[in-house]
Amino acid sequence: MNDHPQNGTHAVEIENLTKTFGDFVAVDNVSITVAKGEIFGFLGPNGAGKSTTIRILCGLLKPTLGRASVNGLDVATKPEEIRQSIGYMSQKFSLYEGLTVEENIDFFSGIYGVAKDKREARKDYALTMASLKDRRGSLTRELSGGWKQRLALGCAILHEPPVVFLDEPTSGVDPIARRAFWDLIYQLSEAGQTVFVTTHYMDEAEYCHRVALMYAGKVIALGPPKQLKDEMSQVCHLLQLDTSDPLETMRALEKLPGILDLAVFGAGLHVTVSEAELAIEAIRKALDERQVQIRRLEAIQPSLEDVFVALIEAEERKPA
Ligand code: ADP
Ligand code: MG
């Protein structure tokens, strides 16, 4: 699952990285390279090892085995230099609630050692980027979650880091604020900065140039969203099935051969099958017999969420 590494040209290089806590393996032999300017998405259920990997890359935790470098700096031997050359927004980012927007920016400028003659210009950049100019005097505690996140990102990039790590930056904010936050991520990428971002929102994974899916410490899929969807289409097919009676439909389908998986998706079902034409015929017949009306039954393109659900379920079926 490695991808075309060219030494020295990568923002992030991870090679056979393992992190254990006692007997527990939190990160299990992970290898990933991230190109400069790339938006790299890191996905996986809670406890998969995403934050642990990011903490290692930020020089906050030492690897147990393997190696990793950021901006060409080894995480095990150059943690101080790495911290100067990255932006990091943790899951629980630490803004000072009792300070104003502007005061938080001034404070973090000092922490990150932004040169005195650059501070005004960088503050202006952060306020403009985050659209916080009108709120510069507002107390941070009075901002909504979405605005706080924008401010936290602004504070994390004051020192113009070439690589930015964002650990679940959009969790808990509304979809409109999340969308706006992704516009900021694109701005960073267009300016040549590399963004390494974790999220558990599947729709957000679609915005990334490439994604890795992590499960129980291992990377189980890696590639551009489109490639991962195409790969799934080669091994199985996905049907959208909307009927008058979803419960009865599930009962009927459980007994049919050729059905690999069944998942509730909105008001309908996503049915994973090995062969679409045969399955459609069998489903029609079975539902006809039970007098369930079919409103929609057709093959559809899998979403990234379908791909990830299928991959994780396949992992869960594997014997321990
Ligand atoms: P994610 O960010 O994907 O939700 P984490 O990297 O935070 O996952 O955690 C991965 C696993 O490692 C979890 O089971 C967590 O409990 C465990 N873990 C994380 N940090 C520590 C630690 N300092 N000591 C012991 N276990 C830890
Ligand atoms: Mg985490």
CSV table of C-alpha atoms and ligand atoms in Angstrom, one decimal:
chain,number,residue,atom,x,y,z
A,1,MET,CA,0.0,0.0,0.0
A,2,ASN,CA,2.9,2.3,-0.7
A,3,ASP,CA,2.8,5.1,-3.2
A,4,HIS,CA,5.6,6.4,-5.4
A,5,PRO,CA,8.0,8.0,-2.9
A,6,GLN,CA,10.6,10.3,-4.2
A,7,ASN,CA,13.0,11.2,-1.4
A,8,GLY,CA,13.1,14.7,-0.3
A,9,THR,CA,10.0,15.9,-2.2
A,10,HIS,CA,7.5,14.8,0.4
A,11,ALA,CA,5.9,16.8,3.2
A,12,VAL,CA,5.3,13.7,5.3
A,13,GLU,CA,7.0,10.3,5.1
A,14,ILE,CA,5.9,7.5,7.4
A,15,GLU,CA,7.7,4.1,7.1
A,16,ASN,CA,6.6,1.0,9.0
A,17,LEU,CA,5.5,3.2,12.0
A,18,THR,CA,4.4,1.3,15.1
A,19,LYS,CA,3.3,2.7,18.4
A,20,THR,CA,2.5,0.6,21.4
A,21,PHE,CA,1.2,1.5,24.8
A,22,GLY,CA,2.2,-1.5,27.0
A,23,ASP,CA,0.8,-4.5,25.2
A,24,PHE,CA,-1.6,-2.5,23.2
A,25,VAL,CA,-0.7,-1.7,19.6
A,26,ALA,CA,-2.3,1.7,18.8
A,27,VAL,CA,-0.5,2.2,15.4
A,28,ASP,CA,0.5,-0.9,13.6
A,29,ASN,CA,3.1,-0.8,10.8
A,30,VAL,CA,1.8,2.2,8.9
A,31,SER,CA,3.5,3.5,5.8
A,32,ILE,CA,2.3,6.6,4.1
A,33,THR,CA,3.8,9.4,2.1
A,34,VAL,CA,2.1,12.8,1.6
A,35,ALA,CA,3.2,15.2,-1.2
A,36,LYS,CA,3.7,18.9,-0.8
A,37,GLY,CA,0.5,20.8,-1.2
A,38,GLU,CA,-1.7,17.8,-0.9
A,39,ILE,CA,-4.8,17.6,1.2
A,40,PHE,CA,-4.5,14.2,2.9
A,41,GLY,CA,-7.5,12.8,4.8
A,42,PHE,CA,-7.1,10.4,7.6
A,43,LEU,CA,-10.3,8.5,8.4
A,44,GLY,CA,-11.3,5.7,10.7
A,45,PRO,CA,-13.6,4.9,13.6
A,46,ASN,CA,-12.8,6.1,17.1
A,47,GLY,CA,-9.7,4.4,18.6
A,48,ALA,CA,-8.3,3.6,15.1
A,49,GLY,CA,-5.0,5.4,15.9
A,50,LYS,CA,-5.4,8.6,14.0
A,51,SER,CA,-4.6,11.1,16.8
A,52,THR,CA,-1.7,8.9,18.0
A,53,THR,CA,-0.2,9.0,14.5
A,54,ILE,CA,-0.6,12.8,14.3
A,55,ARG,CA,1.0,13.3,17.7
A,56,ILE,CA,4.0,11.3,16.5
A,57,LEU,CA,4.2,13.4,13.4
A,58,CYS,CA,4.1,16.6,15.5
A,59,GLY,CA,7.0,15.4,17.6
A,60,LEU,CA,4.8,15.0,20.7
A,61,LEU,CA,5.1,11.2,21.0
A,62,LYS,CA,8.1,8.9,20.2
A,63,PRO,CA,7.5,6.0,17.7
A,64,THR,CA,8.0,2.5,19.2
A,65,LEU,CA,9.3,1.1,15.8
A,66,GLY,CA,9.8,2.5,12.3
A,67,ARG,CA,10.4,6.1,11.3
A,68,ALA,CA,8.6,9.2,10.2
A,69,SER,CA,9.7,12.6,8.9
A,70,VAL,CA,8.0,15.9,8.4
A,71,ASN,CA,9.5,18.5,6.1
A,72,GLY,CA,12.5,16.2,5.9
A,73,LEU,CA,13.0,16.3,9.7
A,74,ASP,CA,13.0,13.0,11.6
A,75,VAL,CA,10.3,12.9,14.3
A,76,ALA,CA,12.4,11.0,16.8
A,77,THR,CA,15.5,13.2,16.6
A,78,LYS,CA,14.3,16.6,15.6
A,79,PRO,CA,11.0,17.2,17.5
A,80,GLU,CA,11.8,20.8,18.4
A,81,GLU,CA,12.5,21.7,14.7
A,82,ILE,CA,9.4,19.9,13.6
A,83,ARG,CA,7.2,21.9,16.0
A,84,GLN,CA,8.5,25.1,14.5
A,85,SER,CA,7.8,24.0,11.0
A,86,ILE,CA,4.2,22.7,11.5
A,87,GLY,CA,0.8,24.0,12.4
A,88,TYR,CA,-1.2,21.7,14.7
A,89,MET,CA,-4.8,22.0,15.6
A,90,SER,CA,-5.7,19.3,18.1
A,91,GLN,CA,-9.1,17.7,18.7
A,92,LYS,CA,-9.5,19.9,21.8
A,93,PHE,CA,-7.8,23.0,20.5
A,94,SER,CA,-6.7,25.5,23.1
A,95,LEU,CA,-7.9,29.0,22.6
A,96,TYR,CA,-8.0,31.4,25.5
A,97,GLU,CA,-11.7,31.9,26.1
A,98,GLY,CA,-11.2,35.0,28.2
A,99,LEU,CA,-9.1,36.8,25.5
A,100,THR,CA,-10.5,38.5,22.5
A,101,VAL,CA,-9.9,37.2,18.9
A,102,GLU,CA,-7.1,39.6,18.4
A,103,GLU,CA,-5.5,38.9,21.8
A,104,ASN,CA,-5.5,35.1,21.0
A,105,ILE,CA,-3.7,35.8,17.7
A,106,ASP,CA,-1.1,38.1,19.4
A,107,PHE,CA,-0.6,35.4,22.1
A,108,PHE,CA,0.0,32.6,19.6
A,109,SER,CA,2.3,34.8,17.5
A,110,GLY,CA,4.5,35.0,20.5
A,111,ILE,CA,4.3,31.3,21.2
A,112,TYR,CA,5.3,30.5,17.6
A,113,GLY,CA,8.1,33.0,17.6
A,114,VAL,CA,6.7,35.1,14.7
A,115,ALA,CA,9.2,37.9,14.0
A,116,LYS,CA,8.1,41.2,15.5
A,117,ASP,CA,8.1,43.1,12.2
A,118,LYS,CA,5.9,40.4,10.7
A,119,ARG,CA,3.3,40.1,13.4
A,120,GLU,CA,0.8,42.8,12.2
A,121,ALA,CA,0.9,41.4,8.6
A,122,ARG,CA,0.4,37.8,9.8
A,123,LYS,CA,-2.4,38.9,12.1
A,124,ASP,CA,-4.1,40.7,9.2
A,125,TYR,CA,-3.7,37.5,7.1
A,126,ALA,CA,-5.2,35.3,9.8
A,127,LEU,CA,-8.2,37.7,10.4
A,128,THR,CA,-8.8,38.0,6.7
A,129,MET,CA,-8.5,34.3,6.0
A,130,ALA,CA,-10.8,33.4,8.8
A,131,SER,CA,-13.2,36.3,8.0
A,132,LEU,CA,-12.8,37.4,11.6
A,133,LYS,CA,-12.0,41.1,10.9
A,134,ASP,CA,-15.4,42.3,12.2
A,135,ARG,CA,-15.1,40.2,15.3
A,136,ARG,CA,-11.5,41.0,16.2
A,137,GLY,CA,-12.6,42.6,19.4
A,138,SER,CA,-15.1,39.9,20.4
A,139,LEU,CA,-14.4,37.7,23.4
A,140,THR,CA,-13.5,34.2,22.2
A,141,ARG,CA,-16.0,32.6,24.6
A,142,GLU,CA,-18.8,34.5,22.8
A,143,LEU,CA,-18.0,33.0,19.4
A,144,SER,CA,-19.9,30.1,18.0
A,145,GLY,CA,-18.2,26.8,17.5
A,146,GLY,CA,-17.6,27.4,13.8
A,147,TRP,CA,-16.0,30.8,14.4
A,148,LYS,CA,-13.8,29.3,17.2
A,149,GLN,CA,-12.6,26.7,14.7
A,150,ARG,CA,-11.7,29.3,12.2
A,151,LEU,CA,-9.8,31.3,14.8
A,152,ALA,CA,-8.0,28.2,16.0
A,153,LEU,CA,-6.9,27.5,12.4
A,154,GLY,CA,-5.8,31.1,12.0
A,155,CYS,CA,-3.7,30.8,15.2
A,156,ALA,CA,-2.2,27.5,14.0
A,157,ILE,CA,-0.8,29.0,10.8
A,158,LEU,CA,0.6,32.4,12.0
A,159,HIS,CA,4.2,31.2,11.6
A,160,GLU,CA,3.5,30.1,7.9
A,161,PRO,CA,4.1,26.4,8.5
A,162,PRO,CA,4.5,24.4,5.3
A,163,VAL,CA,2.6,21.5,6.8
A,164,VAL,CA,-0.6,21.7,8.9
A,165,PHE,CA,-2.1,18.9,11.0
A,166,LEU,CA,-5.7,19.2,11.8
A,167,ASP,CA,-7.2,16.6,14.1
A,168,GLU,CA,-11.0,16.5,13.7
A,169,PRO,CA,-11.2,20.3,13.1
A,170,THR,CA,-14.8,20.2,12.1
A,171,SER,CA,-16.3,17.9,14.7
A,172,GLY,CA,-19.4,19.2,16.3
A,173,VAL,CA,-20.1,22.2,14.0
A,174,ASP,CA,-23.0,22.6,11.6
A,175,PRO,CA,-22.7,21.6,8.0
A,176,ILE,CA,-22.5,25.2,6.7
A,177,ALA,CA,-19.6,26.1,9.0
A,178,ARG,CA,-17.9,22.8,8.0
A,179,ARG,CA,-18.2,23.7,4.4
A,180,ALA,CA,-16.8,27.1,5.0
A,181,PHE,CA,-13.9,25.6,6.9
A,182,TRP,CA,-13.1,23.4,4.0
A,183,ASP,CA,-12.8,26.5,1.8
A,184,LEU,CA,-10.0,27.6,4.2
A,185,ILE,CA,-8.3,24.2,3.8
A,186,TYR,CA,-8.4,24.7,0.0
A,187,GLN,CA,-6.9,28.1,0.4
A,188,LEU,CA,-4.0,26.7,2.3
A,189,SER,CA,-3.5,23.9,-0.2
A,190,GLU,CA,-3.5,26.4,-3.1
A,191,ALA,CA,-0.9,28.4,-1.3
A,192,GLY,CA,1.3,25.3,-1.4
A,193,GLN,CA,0.8,24.2,2.2
A,194,THR,CA,0.2,20.6,3.0
A,195,VAL,CA,-2.8,19.7,5.0
A,196,PHE,CA,-3.0,16.4,7.0
A,197,VAL,CA,-6.6,16.2,8.3
A,198,THR,CA,-8.6,13.7,10.3
A,199,THR,CA,-12.3,13.6,10.1
A,200,HIS,CA,-15.1,11.2,10.8
A,201,TYR,CA,-17.5,12.9,8.4
A,202,MET,CA,-17.5,10.8,5.2
A,203,ASP,CA,-18.7,13.6,3.0
A,204,GLU,CA,-15.6,15.5,4.0
A,205,ALA,CA,-13.3,12.7,2.9
A,206,GLU,CA,-14.6,13.3,-0.6
A,207,TYR,CA,-12.9,16.7,-0.5
A,208,CYS,CA,-9.4,15.3,0.1
A,209,HIS,CA,-6.9,14.6,-2.7
A,210,ARG,CA,-6.1,11.3,-1.1
A,211,VAL,CA,-7.4,9.4,1.9
A,212,ALA,CA,-6.2,6.7,4.2
A,213,LEU,CA,-8.7,4.5,6.1
A,214,MET,CA,-7.4,3.3,9.4
A,215,TYR,CA,-8.8,0.5,11.4
A,216,ALA,CA,-7.4,-1.0,14.6
A,217,GLY,CA,-4.0,0.8,14.0
A,218,LYS,CA,-3.7,-0.4,10.4
A,219,VAL,CA,-4.1,1.4,7.1
A,220,ILE,CA,-6.7,-0.7,5.3
A,221,ALA,CA,-7.2,1.5,2.2
A,222,LEU,CA,-5.2,4.3,0.7
A,223,GLY,CA,-5.8,6.3,-2.5
A,224,PRO,CA,-7.7,9.1,-4.1
A,225,PRO,CA,-11.5,8.9,-3.3
A,226,LYS,CA,-12.3,8.1,-6.9
A,227,GLN,CA,-9.8,5.2,-7.1
A,228,LEU,CA,-11.2,3.7,-3.9
A,229,LYS,CA,-14.7,3.8,-5.3
A,230,ASP,CA,-13.6,2.3,-8.6
A,231,GLU,CA,-11.8,-0.5,-6.8
A,232,MET,CA,-15.0,-1.4,-5.0
A,233,SER,CA,-17.0,-1.4,-8.2
A,234,GLN,CA,-14.7,-4.1,-9.5
A,235,VAL,CA,-15.5,-6.6,-6.8
A,236,CYS,CA,-19.1,-5.9,-6.0
A,237,HIS,CA,-22.1,-3.7,-7.0
A,238,LEU,CA,-24.3,-1.5,-5.0
A,239,LEU,CA,-28.1,-1.2,-5.4
A,240,GLN,CA,-30.3,1.5,-4.1
A,241,LEU,CA,-33.6,-0.1,-2.9
A,242,ASP,CA,-36.6,2.0,-1.7
A,243,THR,CA,-39.8,0.2,-0.8
A,244,SER,CA,-43.1,0.5,0.9
A,245,ASP,CA,-42.0,-1.6,3.8
A,246,PRO,CA,-38.3,-1.4,4.7
A,247,LEU,CA,-38.5,-3.9,7.6
A,248,GLU,CA,-40.2,-6.6,5.6
A,249,THR,CA,-37.7,-5.9,2.8
A,250,MET,CA,-34.8,-6.6,5.1
A,251,ARG,CA,-36.4,-9.9,6.2
A,252,ALA,CA,-36.9,-10.9,2.6
A,253,LEU,CA,-33.4,-10.0,1.5
A,254,GLU,CA,-31.6,-11.7,4.4
A,255,LYS,CA,-32.6,-15.0,2.9
A,256,LEU,CA,-31.5,-14.3,-0.7
A,257,PRO,CA,-28.3,-15.7,-2.1
A,258,GLY,CA,-25.8,-13.3,-3.7
A,259,ILE,CA,-26.4,-10.5,-1.2
A,260,LEU,CA,-23.1,-9.5,0.5
A,261,ASP,CA,-24.3,-6.7,2.7
A,262,LEU,CA,-27.4,-4.7,3.6
A,263,ALA,CA,-27.3,-1.2,5.1
A,264,VAL,CA,-30.0,1.3,5.9
A,265,PHE,CA,-29.3,4.5,4.0
A,266,GLY,CA,-31.6,7.4,4.6
A,267,ALA,CA,-35.2,6.2,4.0
A,268,GLY,CA,-34.0,3.3,1.8
A,269,LEU,CA,-31.5,0.5,1.7
A,270,HIS,CA,-28.0,0.1,0.2
A,271,VAL,CA,-27.6,-3.5,-0.9
A,272,THR,CA,-24.2,-4.8,-1.8
A,273,VAL,CA,-24.3,-7.7,-4.3
A,274,SER,CA,-21.9,-9.7,-6.4
A,275,GLU,CA,-23.9,-9.5,-9.6
A,276,ALA,CA,-26.3,-6.7,-10.2
A,277,GLU,CA,-28.7,-8.1,-12.9
A,278,LEU,CA,-29.3,-11.4,-11.1
A,279,ALA,CA,-29.8,-9.7,-7.8
A,280,ILE,CA,-32.3,-7.2,-9.1
A,281,GLU,CA,-34.3,-10.0,-10.6
A,282,ALA,CA,-34.2,-12.1,-7.4
A,283,ILE,CA,-35.1,-9.0,-5.2
A,284,ARG,CA,-38.1,-8.2,-7.5
A,285,LYS,CA,-39.4,-11.7,-7.2
A,286,ALA,CA,-38.9,-12.0,-3.4
A,287,LEU,CA,-40.6,-8.6,-2.7
A,288,ASP,CA,-43.4,-9.4,-5.2
A,289,GLU,CA,-44.2,-12.6,-3.2
A,290,ARG,CA,-44.5,-10.5,0.0
A,291,GLN,CA,-46.5,-7.8,-1.7
A,292,VAL,CA,-43.9,-5.2,-0.9
A,293,GLN,CA,-43.9,-2.3,-3.4
A,294,ILE,CA,-40.7,-1.3,-5.0
A,295,ARG,CA,-40.3,2.4,-5.4
A,296,ARG,CA,-36.7,2.4,-6.6
A,297,LEU,CA,-34.3,-0.5,-7.4
A,298,GLU,CA,-31.2,0.2,-9.5
A,299,ALA,CA,-27.4,0.0,-9.5
A,300,ILE,CA,-25.7,3.1,-8.1
A,301,GLN,CA,-22.2,4.4,-7.7
A,302,PRO,CA,-20.9,3.6,-4.3
A,303,SER,CA,-20.0,6.6,-2.1
A,304,LEU,CA,-16.8,6.7,-0.1
A,305,GLU,CA,-18.9,5.9,2.9
A,306,ASP,CA,-20.2,2.7,1.2
A,307,VAL,CA,-16.6,1.8,0.5
A,308,PHE,CA,-15.4,2.4,4.0
A,309,VAL,CA,-18.4,0.6,5.6
A,310,ALA,CA,-17.7,-2.4,3.4
A,311,LEU,CA,-14.0,-2.5,4.2
A,312,ILE,CA,-14.5,-2.1,7.9
A,313,GLU,CA,-17.2,-4.8,8.0
A,314,ALA,CA,-14.8,-7.1,6.0
A,315,GLU,CA,-12.2,-6.5,8.7
A,316,GLU,CA,-14.6,-7.2,11.5
A,317,ARG,CA,-15.5,-10.5,9.9
A,318,LYS,CA,-11.9,-11.6,9.9
A,319,PRO,CA,-11.1,-14.0,12.6
A,320,ALA,CA,-9.0,-12.4,15.4
B,1,ADP,P1,-8.4,7.9,17.1
B,1,ADP,O1,-7.8,9.3,17.1
B,1,ADP,O2,-8.3,7.3,15.8
B,1,ADP,O3,-9.7,7.9,17.7
B,1,ADP,P2,-6.3,7.4,19.1
B,1,ADP,O4,-5.0,7.5,18.3
B,1,ADP,O5,-6.7,8.6,20.0
B,1,ADP,O6,-7.5,7.0,18.1
B,1,ADP,O7,-6.2,6.1,20.0
B,1,ADP,C1,-5.9,4.9,19.5
B,1,ADP,C2,-5.9,3.9,20.7
B,1,ADP,O8,-4.8,4.1,21.5
B,1,ADP,C3,-7.2,4.0,21.6
B,1,ADP,O9,-7.6,2.7,21.9
B,1,ADP,C4,-6.6,4.7,22.8
B,1,ADP,O10,-7.3,4.4,23.9
B,1,ADP,C5,-5.2,4.3,22.8
B,1,ADP,N1,-4.3,5.3,23.4
B,1,ADP,C6,-4.1,6.5,22.9
B,1,ADP,N2,-3.2,7.2,23.7
B,1,ADP,C7,-2.9,6.3,24.7
B,1,ADP,C8,-2.0,6.4,25.9
B,1,ADP,N3,-1.3,7.6,26.1
B,1,ADP,N4,-1.9,5.4,26.7
B,1,ADP,C9,-2.6,4.3,26.4
B,1,ADP,N5,-3.4,4.1,25.4
B,1,ADP,C10,-3.6,5.1,24.5
B,2,MG,MG,-8.6,11.1,17.6
